Short mmCIF file of C-alpha atoms in Angstrom, two decimals:
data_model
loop_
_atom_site.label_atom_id
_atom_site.label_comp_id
_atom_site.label_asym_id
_atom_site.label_seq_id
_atom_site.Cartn_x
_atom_site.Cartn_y
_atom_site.Cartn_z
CA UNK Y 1 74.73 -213.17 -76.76
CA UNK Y 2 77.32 -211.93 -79.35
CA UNK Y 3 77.76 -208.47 -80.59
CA UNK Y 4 76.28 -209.77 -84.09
CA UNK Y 5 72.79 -211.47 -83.84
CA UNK Y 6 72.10 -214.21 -85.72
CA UNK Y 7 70.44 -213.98 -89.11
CA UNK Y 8 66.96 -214.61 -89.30
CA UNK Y 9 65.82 -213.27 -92.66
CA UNK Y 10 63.45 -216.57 -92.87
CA UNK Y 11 62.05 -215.98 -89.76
CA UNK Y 12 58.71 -213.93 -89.70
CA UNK Y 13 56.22 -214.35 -86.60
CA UNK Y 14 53.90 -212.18 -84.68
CA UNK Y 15 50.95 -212.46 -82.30
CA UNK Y 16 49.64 -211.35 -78.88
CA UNK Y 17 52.00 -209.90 -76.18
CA UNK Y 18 49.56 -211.52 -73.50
CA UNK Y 19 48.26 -214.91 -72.90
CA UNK Y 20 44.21 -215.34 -73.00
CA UNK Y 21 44.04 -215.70 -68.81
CA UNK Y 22 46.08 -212.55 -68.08
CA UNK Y 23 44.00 -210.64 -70.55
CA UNK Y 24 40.82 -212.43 -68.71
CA UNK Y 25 42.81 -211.48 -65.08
CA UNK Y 26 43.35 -207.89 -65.93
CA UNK Y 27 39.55 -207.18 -67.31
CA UNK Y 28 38.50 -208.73 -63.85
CA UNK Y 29 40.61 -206.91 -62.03
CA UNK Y 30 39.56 -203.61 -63.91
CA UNK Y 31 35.93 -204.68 -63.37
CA UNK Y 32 36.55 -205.01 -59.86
CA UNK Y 33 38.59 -201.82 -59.39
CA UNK Y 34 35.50 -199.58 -61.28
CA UNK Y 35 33.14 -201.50 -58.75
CA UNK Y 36 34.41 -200.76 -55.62
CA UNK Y 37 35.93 -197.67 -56.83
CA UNK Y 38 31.82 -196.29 -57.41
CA UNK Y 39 31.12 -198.18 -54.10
CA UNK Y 40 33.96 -195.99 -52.67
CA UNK Y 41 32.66 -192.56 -54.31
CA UNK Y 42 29.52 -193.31 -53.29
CA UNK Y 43 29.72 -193.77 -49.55
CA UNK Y 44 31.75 -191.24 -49.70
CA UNK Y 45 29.14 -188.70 -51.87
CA UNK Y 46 30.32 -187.30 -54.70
CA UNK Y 47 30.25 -183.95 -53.52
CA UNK Y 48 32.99 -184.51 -50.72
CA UNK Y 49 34.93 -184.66 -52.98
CA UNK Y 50 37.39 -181.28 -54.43
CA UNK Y 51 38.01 -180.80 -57.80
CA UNK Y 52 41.72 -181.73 -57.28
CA UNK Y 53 40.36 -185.03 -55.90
CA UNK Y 54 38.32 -185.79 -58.95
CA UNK Y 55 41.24 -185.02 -61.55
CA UNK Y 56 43.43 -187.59 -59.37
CA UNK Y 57 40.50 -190.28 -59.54
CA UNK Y 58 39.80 -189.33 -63.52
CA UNK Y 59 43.51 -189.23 -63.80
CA UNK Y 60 43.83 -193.04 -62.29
CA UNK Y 61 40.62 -194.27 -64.13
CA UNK Y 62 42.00 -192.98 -67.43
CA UNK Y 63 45.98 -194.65 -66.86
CA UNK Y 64 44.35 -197.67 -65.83
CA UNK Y 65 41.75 -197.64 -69.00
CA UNK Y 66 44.69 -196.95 -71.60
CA UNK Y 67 47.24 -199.92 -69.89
CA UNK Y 68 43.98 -202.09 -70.31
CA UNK Y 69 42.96 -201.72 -73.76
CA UNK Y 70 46.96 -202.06 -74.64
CA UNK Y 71 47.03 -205.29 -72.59
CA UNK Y 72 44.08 -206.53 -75.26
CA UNK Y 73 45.64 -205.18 -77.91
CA UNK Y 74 49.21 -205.23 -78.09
CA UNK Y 75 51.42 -207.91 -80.53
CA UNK Y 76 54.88 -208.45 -81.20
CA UNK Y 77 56.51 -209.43 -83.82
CA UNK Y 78 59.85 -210.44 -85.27
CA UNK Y 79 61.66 -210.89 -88.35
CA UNK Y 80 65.04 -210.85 -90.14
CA UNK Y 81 65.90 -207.22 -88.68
CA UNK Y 82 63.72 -206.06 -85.50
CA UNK Y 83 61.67 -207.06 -82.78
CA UNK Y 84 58.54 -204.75 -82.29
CA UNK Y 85 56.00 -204.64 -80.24
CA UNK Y 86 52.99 -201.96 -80.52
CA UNK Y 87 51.95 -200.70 -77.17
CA UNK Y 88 51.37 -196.79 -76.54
CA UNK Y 89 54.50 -196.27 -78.07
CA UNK Y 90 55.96 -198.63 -80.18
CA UNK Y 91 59.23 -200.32 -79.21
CA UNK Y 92 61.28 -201.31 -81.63
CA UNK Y 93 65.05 -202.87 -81.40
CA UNK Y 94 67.61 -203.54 -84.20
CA UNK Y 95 68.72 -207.71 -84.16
CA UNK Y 96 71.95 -206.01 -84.82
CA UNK Y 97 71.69 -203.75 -81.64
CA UNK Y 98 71.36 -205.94 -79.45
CA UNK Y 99 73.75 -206.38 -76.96
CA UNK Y 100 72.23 -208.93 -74.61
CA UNK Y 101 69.39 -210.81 -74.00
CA UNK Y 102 68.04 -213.07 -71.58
CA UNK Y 103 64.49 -215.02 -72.29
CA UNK Y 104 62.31 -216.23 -69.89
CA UNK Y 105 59.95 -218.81 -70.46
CA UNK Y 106 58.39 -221.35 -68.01
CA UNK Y 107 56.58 -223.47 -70.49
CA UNK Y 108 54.15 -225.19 -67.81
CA UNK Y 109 53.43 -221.69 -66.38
CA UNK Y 110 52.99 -219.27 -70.20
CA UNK Y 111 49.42 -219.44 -69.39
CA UNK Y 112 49.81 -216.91 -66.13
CA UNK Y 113 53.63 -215.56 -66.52
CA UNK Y 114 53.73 -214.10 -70.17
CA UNK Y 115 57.07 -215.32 -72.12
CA UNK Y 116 59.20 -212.25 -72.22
CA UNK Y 117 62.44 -211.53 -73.72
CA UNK Y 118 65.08 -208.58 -72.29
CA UNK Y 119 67.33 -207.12 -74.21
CA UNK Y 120 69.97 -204.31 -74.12
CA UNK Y 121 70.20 -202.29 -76.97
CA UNK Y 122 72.19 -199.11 -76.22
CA UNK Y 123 71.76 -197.60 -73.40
CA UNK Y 124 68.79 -199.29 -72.36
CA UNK Y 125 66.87 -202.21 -71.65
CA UNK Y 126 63.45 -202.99 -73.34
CA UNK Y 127 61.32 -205.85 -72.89
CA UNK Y 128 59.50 -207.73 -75.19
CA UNK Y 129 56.20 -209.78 -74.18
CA UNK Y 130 55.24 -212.79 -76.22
CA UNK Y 131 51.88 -215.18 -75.98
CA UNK Y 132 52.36 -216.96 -79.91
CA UNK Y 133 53.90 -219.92 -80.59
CA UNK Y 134 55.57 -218.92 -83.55
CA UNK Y 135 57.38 -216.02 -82.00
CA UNK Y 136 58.41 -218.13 -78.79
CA UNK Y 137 59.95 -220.41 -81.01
CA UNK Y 138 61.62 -217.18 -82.88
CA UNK Y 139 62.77 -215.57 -79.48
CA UNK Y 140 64.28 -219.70 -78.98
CA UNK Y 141 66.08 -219.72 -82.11
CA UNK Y 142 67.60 -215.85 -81.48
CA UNK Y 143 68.38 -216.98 -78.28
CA UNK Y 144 69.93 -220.18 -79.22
CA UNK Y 145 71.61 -218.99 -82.28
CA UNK Y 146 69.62 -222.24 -84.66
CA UNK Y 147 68.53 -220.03 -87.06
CA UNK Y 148 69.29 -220.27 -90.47
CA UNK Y 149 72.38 -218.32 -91.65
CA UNK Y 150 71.57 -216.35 -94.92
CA UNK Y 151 72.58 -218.12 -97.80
CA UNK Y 152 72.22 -221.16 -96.02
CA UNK Y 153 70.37 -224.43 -96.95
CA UNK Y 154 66.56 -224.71 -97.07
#
């Protein structure tokens, strides 16, 4: 990709970070973590257990919890001068920042691998997940440079 992105005032799309079936995957997998999790604590007895021991497990219960409800919740969007996506903390990258990108998208397999797009911005890398339609086809254009130049045609 070239220093200077490609202008996409016209361009305006956001929607889930996660396909349907990995939200449905990850609330399975949560369910089954709590259930044999208490299945665990409870052969166990709860009062084997040392304080220190039940701040780890509360500790665990609570990461997994908040990376859950983001998973649900988190969208991305783009538009003639970021990409953003809400999560915990919001990431958010300049078009005109970027550096490089790479997108991956296996259409025949978006329904398990969510479409994601990397980019280096600075010193870092930050990675953008992407379930809509609208903004796979904006990640496309970015990536492919097709989008209209500003004072271009309609």
């Amino acid at each position: 990709m070239s220093a200077q992105a490609p202008e996409l005032r016209s361009t305006r799309a956001e929607g889930p970070a996660f396909p349907v079936l990995i939200k449905l995957m990850s609330t399975c997998m949560v369910i089954a973590l709590v259930y044999s999790g208490a299945a665990a604590l409870a052969q166990a007895g709860p009062q084997s257990l040392s304080t220190g021991s039940w701040l780890l497990v509360g500790g665990a219960f609570a990461i997994t919890l908040v990376a859950y409800v983001w998973i649900l919740k988190s969208r991305t969007s783009i538009d003639g001068v970021a990409i953003e996506q809400t999560w915990l903390w919001k990431r958010r990258v300049e078009l005109a920042d970027i550096s490089q990108a790479k997108f991956i998208y296996v259409p025949w397999l978006s329904w398990l691998l969510a479409p994601r797009l990397i980019v280096r911005a600075g010193p870092g890398v930050r990675v953008f997940y992407c379930a809509d339609p609208q903004v796979i086809r904006a990640f496309s254009a970015l990536m492919l440079g097709s989008a209209r130049r500003s004072g271009g045609a309609d």
